[in-house]
XYZ file of C-alpha atoms in Angstrom:
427
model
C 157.139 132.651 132.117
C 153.708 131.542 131.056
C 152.347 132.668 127.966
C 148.451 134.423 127.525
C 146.340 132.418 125.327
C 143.977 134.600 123.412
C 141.479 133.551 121.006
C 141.727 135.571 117.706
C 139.429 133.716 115.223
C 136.465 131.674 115.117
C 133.933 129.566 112.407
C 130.768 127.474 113.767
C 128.018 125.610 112.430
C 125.439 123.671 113.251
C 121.597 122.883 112.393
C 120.482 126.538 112.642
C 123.274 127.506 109.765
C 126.797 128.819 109.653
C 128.437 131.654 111.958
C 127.466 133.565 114.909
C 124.256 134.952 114.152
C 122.688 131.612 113.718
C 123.610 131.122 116.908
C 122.263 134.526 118.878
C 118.564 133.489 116.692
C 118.826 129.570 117.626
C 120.812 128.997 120.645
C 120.662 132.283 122.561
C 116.921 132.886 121.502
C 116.320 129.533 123.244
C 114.926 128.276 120.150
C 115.481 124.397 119.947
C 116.576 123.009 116.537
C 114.946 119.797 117.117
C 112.794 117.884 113.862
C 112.497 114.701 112.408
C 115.561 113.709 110.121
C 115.256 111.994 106.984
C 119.006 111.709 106.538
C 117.845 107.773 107.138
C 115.742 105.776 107.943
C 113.979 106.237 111.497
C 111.425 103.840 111.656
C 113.282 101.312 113.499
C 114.606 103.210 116.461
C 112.150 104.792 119.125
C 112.866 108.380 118.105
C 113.249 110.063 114.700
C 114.306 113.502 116.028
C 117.658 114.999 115.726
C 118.785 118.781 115.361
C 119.853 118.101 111.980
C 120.190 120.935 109.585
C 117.570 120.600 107.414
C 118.036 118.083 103.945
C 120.295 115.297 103.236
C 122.940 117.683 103.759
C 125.255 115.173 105.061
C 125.778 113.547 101.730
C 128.691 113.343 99.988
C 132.159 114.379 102.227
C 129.942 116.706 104.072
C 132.343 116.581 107.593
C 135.260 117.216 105.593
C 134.422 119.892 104.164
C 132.276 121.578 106.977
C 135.359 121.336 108.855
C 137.484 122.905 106.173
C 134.782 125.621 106.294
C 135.007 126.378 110.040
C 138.497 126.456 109.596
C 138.880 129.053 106.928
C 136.277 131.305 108.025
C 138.164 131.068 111.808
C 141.510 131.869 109.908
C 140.169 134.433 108.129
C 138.800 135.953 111.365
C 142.200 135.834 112.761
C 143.997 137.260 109.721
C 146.220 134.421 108.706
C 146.294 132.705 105.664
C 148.148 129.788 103.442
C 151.063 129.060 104.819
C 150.119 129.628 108.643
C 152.415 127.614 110.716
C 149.740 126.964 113.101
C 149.032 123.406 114.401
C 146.131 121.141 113.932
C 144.834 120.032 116.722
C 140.872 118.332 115.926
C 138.348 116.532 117.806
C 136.346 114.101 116.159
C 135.649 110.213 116.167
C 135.842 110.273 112.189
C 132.990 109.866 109.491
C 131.058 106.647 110.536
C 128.803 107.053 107.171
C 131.203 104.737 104.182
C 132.128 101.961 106.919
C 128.136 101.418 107.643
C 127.836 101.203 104.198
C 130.220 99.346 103.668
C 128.741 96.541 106.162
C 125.534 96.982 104.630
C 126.505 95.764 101.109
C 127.818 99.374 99.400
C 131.420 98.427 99.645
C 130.697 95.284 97.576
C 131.792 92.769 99.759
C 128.675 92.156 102.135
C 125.811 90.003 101.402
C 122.923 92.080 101.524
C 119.579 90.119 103.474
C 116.053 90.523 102.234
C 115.539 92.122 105.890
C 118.587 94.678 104.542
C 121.229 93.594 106.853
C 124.178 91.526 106.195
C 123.707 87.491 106.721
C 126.447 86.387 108.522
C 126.302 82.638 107.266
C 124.586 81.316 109.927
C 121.003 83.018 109.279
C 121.726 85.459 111.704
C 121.377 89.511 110.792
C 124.115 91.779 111.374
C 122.921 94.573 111.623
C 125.615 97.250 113.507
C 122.895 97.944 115.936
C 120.986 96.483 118.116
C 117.052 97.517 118.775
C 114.265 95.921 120.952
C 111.680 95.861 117.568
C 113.039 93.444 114.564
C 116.223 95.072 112.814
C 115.199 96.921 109.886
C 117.496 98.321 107.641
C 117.348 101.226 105.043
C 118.720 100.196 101.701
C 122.374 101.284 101.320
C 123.293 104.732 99.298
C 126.550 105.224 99.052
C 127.916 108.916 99.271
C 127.773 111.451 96.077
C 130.487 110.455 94.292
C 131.781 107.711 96.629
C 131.392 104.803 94.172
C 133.523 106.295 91.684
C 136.411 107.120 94.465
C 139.321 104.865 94.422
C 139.199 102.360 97.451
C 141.369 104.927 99.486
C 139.692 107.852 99.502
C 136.181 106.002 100.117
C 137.163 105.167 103.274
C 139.450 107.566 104.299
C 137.059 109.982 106.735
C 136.478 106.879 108.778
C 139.919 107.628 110.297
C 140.031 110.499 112.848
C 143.791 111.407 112.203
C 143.650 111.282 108.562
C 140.974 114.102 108.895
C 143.205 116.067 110.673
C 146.126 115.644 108.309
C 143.127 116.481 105.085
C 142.346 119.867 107.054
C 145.595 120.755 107.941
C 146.242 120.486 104.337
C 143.375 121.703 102.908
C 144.288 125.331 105.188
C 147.671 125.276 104.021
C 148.690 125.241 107.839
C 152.504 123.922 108.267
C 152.974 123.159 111.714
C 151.806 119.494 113.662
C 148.835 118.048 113.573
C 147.038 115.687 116.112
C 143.582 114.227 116.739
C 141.808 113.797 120.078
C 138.962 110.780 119.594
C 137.936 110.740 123.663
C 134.594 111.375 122.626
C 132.276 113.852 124.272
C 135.380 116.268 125.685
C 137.810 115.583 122.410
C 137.510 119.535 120.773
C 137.621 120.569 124.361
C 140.657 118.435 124.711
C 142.282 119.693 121.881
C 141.897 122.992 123.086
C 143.727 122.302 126.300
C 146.242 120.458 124.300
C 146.541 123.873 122.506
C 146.358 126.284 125.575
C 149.238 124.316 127.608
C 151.691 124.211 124.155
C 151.081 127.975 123.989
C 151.257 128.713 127.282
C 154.889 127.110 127.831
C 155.524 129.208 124.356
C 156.049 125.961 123.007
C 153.972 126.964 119.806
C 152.554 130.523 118.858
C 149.503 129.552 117.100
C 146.909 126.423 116.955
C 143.405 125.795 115.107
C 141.810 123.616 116.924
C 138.677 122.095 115.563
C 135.550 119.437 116.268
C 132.876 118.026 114.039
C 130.325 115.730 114.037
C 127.133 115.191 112.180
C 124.526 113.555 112.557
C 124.436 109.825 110.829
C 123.012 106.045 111.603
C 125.930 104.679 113.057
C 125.833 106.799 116.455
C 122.180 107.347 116.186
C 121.686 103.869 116.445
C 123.965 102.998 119.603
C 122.391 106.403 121.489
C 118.821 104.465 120.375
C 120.211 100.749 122.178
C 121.232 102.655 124.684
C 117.693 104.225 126.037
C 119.329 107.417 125.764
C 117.586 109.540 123.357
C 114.912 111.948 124.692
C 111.276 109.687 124.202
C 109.109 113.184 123.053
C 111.549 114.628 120.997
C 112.281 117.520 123.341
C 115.793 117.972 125.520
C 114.922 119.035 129.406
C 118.342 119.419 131.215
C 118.414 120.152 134.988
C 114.562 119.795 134.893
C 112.405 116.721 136.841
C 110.730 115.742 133.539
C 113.925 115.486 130.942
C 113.701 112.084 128.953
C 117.229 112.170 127.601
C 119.393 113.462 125.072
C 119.403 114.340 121.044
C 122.023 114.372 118.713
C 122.707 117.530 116.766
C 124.875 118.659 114.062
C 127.785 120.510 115.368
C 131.187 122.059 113.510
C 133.257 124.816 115.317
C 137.338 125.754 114.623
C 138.870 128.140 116.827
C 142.436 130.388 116.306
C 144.336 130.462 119.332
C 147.307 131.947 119.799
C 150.133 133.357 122.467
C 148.736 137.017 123.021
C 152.466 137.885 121.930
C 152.297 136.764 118.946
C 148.834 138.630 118.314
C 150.152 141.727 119.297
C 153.580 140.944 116.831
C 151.046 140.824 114.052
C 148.449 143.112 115.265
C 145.516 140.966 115.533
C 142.277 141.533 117.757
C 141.914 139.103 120.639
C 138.225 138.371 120.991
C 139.108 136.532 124.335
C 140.919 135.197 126.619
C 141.749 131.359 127.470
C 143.066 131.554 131.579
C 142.376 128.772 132.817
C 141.906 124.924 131.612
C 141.351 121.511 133.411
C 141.160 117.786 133.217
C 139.999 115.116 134.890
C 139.084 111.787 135.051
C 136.792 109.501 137.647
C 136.823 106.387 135.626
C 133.640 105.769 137.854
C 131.872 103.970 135.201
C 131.893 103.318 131.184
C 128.785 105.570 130.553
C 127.770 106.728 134.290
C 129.326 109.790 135.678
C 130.484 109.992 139.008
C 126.893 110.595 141.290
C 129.279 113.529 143.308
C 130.461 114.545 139.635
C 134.172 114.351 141.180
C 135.722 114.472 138.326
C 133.805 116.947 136.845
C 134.770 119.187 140.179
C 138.467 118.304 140.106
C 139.100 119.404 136.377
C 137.103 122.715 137.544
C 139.270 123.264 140.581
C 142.231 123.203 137.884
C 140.888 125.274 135.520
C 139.887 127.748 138.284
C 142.824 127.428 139.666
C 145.455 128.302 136.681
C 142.853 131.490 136.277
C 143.941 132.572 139.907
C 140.727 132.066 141.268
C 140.476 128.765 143.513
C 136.433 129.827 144.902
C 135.346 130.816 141.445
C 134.236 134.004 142.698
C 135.256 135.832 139.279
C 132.651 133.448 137.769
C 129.752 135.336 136.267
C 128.192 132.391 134.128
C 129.061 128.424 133.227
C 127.918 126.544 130.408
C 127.133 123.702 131.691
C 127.701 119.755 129.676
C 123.645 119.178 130.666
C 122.726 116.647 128.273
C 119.110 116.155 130.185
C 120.085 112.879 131.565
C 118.855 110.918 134.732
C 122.240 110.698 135.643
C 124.286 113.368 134.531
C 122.041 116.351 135.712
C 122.142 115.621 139.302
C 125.615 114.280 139.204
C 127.048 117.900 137.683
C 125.258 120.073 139.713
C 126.667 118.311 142.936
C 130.090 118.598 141.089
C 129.413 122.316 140.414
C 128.574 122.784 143.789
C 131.763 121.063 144.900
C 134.003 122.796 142.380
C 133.071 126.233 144.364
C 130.736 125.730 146.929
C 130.603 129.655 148.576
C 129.554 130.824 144.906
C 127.678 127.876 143.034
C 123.725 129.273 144.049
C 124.424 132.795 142.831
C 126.313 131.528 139.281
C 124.078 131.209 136.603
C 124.225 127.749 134.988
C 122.738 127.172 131.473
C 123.059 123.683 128.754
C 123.028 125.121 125.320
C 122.455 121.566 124.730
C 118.875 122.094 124.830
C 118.748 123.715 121.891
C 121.738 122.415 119.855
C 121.572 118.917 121.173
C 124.489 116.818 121.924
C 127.561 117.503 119.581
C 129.983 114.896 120.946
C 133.349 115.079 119.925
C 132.126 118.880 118.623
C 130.258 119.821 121.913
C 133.517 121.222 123.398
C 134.264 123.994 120.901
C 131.209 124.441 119.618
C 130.479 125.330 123.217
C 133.893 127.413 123.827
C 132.409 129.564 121.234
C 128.987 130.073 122.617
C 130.481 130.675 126.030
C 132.594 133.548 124.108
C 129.817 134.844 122.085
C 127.763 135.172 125.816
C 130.730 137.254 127.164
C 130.979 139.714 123.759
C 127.355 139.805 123.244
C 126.010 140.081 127.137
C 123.346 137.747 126.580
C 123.627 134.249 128.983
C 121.988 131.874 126.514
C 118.783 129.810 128.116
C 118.281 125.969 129.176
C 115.126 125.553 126.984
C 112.621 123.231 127.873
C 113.139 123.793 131.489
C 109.800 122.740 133.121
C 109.219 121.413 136.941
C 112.262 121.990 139.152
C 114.217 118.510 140.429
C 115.277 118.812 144.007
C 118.696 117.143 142.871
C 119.181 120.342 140.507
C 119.283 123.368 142.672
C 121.320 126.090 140.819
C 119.968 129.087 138.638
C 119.735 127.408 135.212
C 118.397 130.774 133.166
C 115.093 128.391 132.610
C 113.902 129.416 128.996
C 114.672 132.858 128.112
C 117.650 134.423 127.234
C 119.171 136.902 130.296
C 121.202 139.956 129.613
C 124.405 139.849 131.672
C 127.828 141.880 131.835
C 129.476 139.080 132.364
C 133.506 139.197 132.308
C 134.511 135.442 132.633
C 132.608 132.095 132.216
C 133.348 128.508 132.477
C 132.719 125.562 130.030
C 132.746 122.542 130.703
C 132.577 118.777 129.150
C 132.163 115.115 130.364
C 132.204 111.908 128.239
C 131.865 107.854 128.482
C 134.293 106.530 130.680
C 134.701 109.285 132.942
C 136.403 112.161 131.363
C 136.320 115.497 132.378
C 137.307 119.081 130.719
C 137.063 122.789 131.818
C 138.077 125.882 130.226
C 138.025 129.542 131.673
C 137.436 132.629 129.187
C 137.768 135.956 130.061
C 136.254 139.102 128.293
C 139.121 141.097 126.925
């Protein structure tokens, strides 16, 4: 017999603040958090805009302990405390800030070049990152504290699972941890991880958790890439979008079998009743142009909820990152996922306003999607301008729209052609 999966807890943050109500006066007020950063230098790269919170505030251990914060204020939520014996199950790609450093002469090891990156021997710079203008780099600052830190611990957050073994620990939760790194769908695939362990009543109760913030490292590659928005301002589904932006993005969720809530007498918030994966392995950074395996992990997800045309949909939130190529590609998936219903679904990318999360966009997401279904507000694509003929579906362009909706989709794509949907349902 297959086991409900109800959410019971929740903690978010990301550059408009901590918990829920930064949300409904950023993301669902279709207010973009979009401003230059001075966590580094920008000069180099063709944009300096992120949605940073404001300050250095990623100094020191910062993704650490912003996921520690999510965690606890999601436990406390759910009503469980030290001891838990929840999993761990986290999405992130690990804290990129100590091994840049590190390359850049803080570890000690690294020649340091007038130019500020490390000579290589042969007069060359290595930089880690390449740019069209003449590598410039900022001079290195190592983390609060970091200096002092034995070798171990400086370096530690640069490993993905050893964060998740740190915030199991630091929650006090006893039961297994894991750590998803498939970038741009890992929360979301720790989630399903979560839901399909609970479901087979193979486990009772998971956190499951994403973070990333916004640092050099990534910036950088997005920069090489062409891939950040040229004005500073994200446009997805619309004809004149430019690209992405990076944002700062930390979310834990509680999940557990509806059973066990009941046993214990915790509220479920929602509902988890359907979940999907898929991948297309179409191309390293491209998705598929049909989105196919956007559709297929859809279908699943759909599916498992007992709905195969998605006519109980009343809202998606969409991956829209405001791309040439995934904006076009993910409406024709959406369309394919449930073709009778996709025109008269409204279809928004919180994106817009939060920017791109990566590994976090999944459950940062999960709990925006939530928050639409408790609050009745669908939260707007911002910066939609001039319609593109490739993006046909009712994207709530710019203002948020008050909706009794009862279930919504989410759903996530990354490099190399992964896919990820999740169904939530309204108690």
């Amino acid at each position: 017999m297959a086991h409900e999966v109800t959410v019971t807890g929740y903690g978010v943050q990301t550059a408009f603040g901590e918990g829920a109500d930064a949300l409904r006066r950023g993301v669902f007020a279709g207010v973009p958090a979009f401003r230059p950063t001075t966590r580094f230098d920008t000069g180099p790269y063709r944009t300096g805009v992120a949605a940073a919170a404001p300050g250095d505030s990623v100094e020191g251990w910062a993704l650490r302990d912003a996921l520690r914060r999510c965690g606890s204020a999601a436990l406390g939520m759910a009503g469980l405390g030290v001891g838990a014996g929840a999993a761990m199950f986290l999405g992130v790609a690990g804290d990129h800030r100590s091994v840049t450093r590190y390359w850049r002469g803080a570890g000690g090891s690294v020649a340091v070049s007038p130019g500020g990156g490390s000579d290589d021997g042969c007069g060359s710079v290595v930089a880690g990152r390449a740019h069209a203008a003449k590598p410039q780099m900022s001079e290195p600052r190592a983390p609060i504290g970091a200096l002092n830190a034995p070798e171990s611990d400086r370096f530690a957050d640069a490993v993905p699972a050893r964060l998740a073994e740190v915030l199991g620990d630091g929650l006090g939760l006893t039961g297994p941890r894991l750590t998803f790194t498939n970038a741009c769908v890992a929360s979301a695939a720790a989630i399903i991880h979560a839901c399909r362990l609970i479901s087979s009543g193979r486990l009772d109760v998971a956190v499951c958790a994403g973070g990333y913030l916004v640092e050099e490292e990534t910036f950088g590659k997005f920069d090489s890439g062409r891939a950040l928005s040229r004005d500073g301002v994200v446009r997805p589904f619309s004809a004149d979008r430019t690209g992405l932006l990076l944002g700062d993005g930390v979310a834990a969720v509680v999940l557990e079998s509806a059973e066990h809530a009941r046993r214990r007498g915790a509220r479920p918030l929602a509902s988890v009743v359907g979940w999907g994966a898929a991948t297309d392995a179409h191309h390293i950074a491209q998705p598929h142009p049909e989105g196919a395996g956007l559709a297929r992990a859809a279908q699943q997800a759909l599916r498992l909820a007992g709905d195969p045309d998605g006519a109980s949909l009343d809202y998606v939130n969409a991956h829209g990152t405001g791309t040439k190529y995934n904006d076009g590609a993910e409406t024709r998936g959406l369309r394919a996922a449930f073709p009778k219903w996709a025109e008269s679904i409204p279809v928004s990318s919180t994106k817009s306003t939060t920017g791109h999360l990566l590994e976090a966009a999944g459950v940062v997401e999960f709990v925006i999607t939530m928050l639409a279904l408790l609050d009745g507000v669908l939260p707007p694509t911002a910066g939609y301008g001039a319609p593109d003929p490739e993006c046909d579906l009712d994207y709530v362009p710019n203002e948020p729209r008050p909706a009794d909706a009862h279930r919504a989709l989410t759903i996530n794509a990354a490099f190399g052609g992964a896919n990820t949907a999740l169904v939530l349902e309204r108690p």
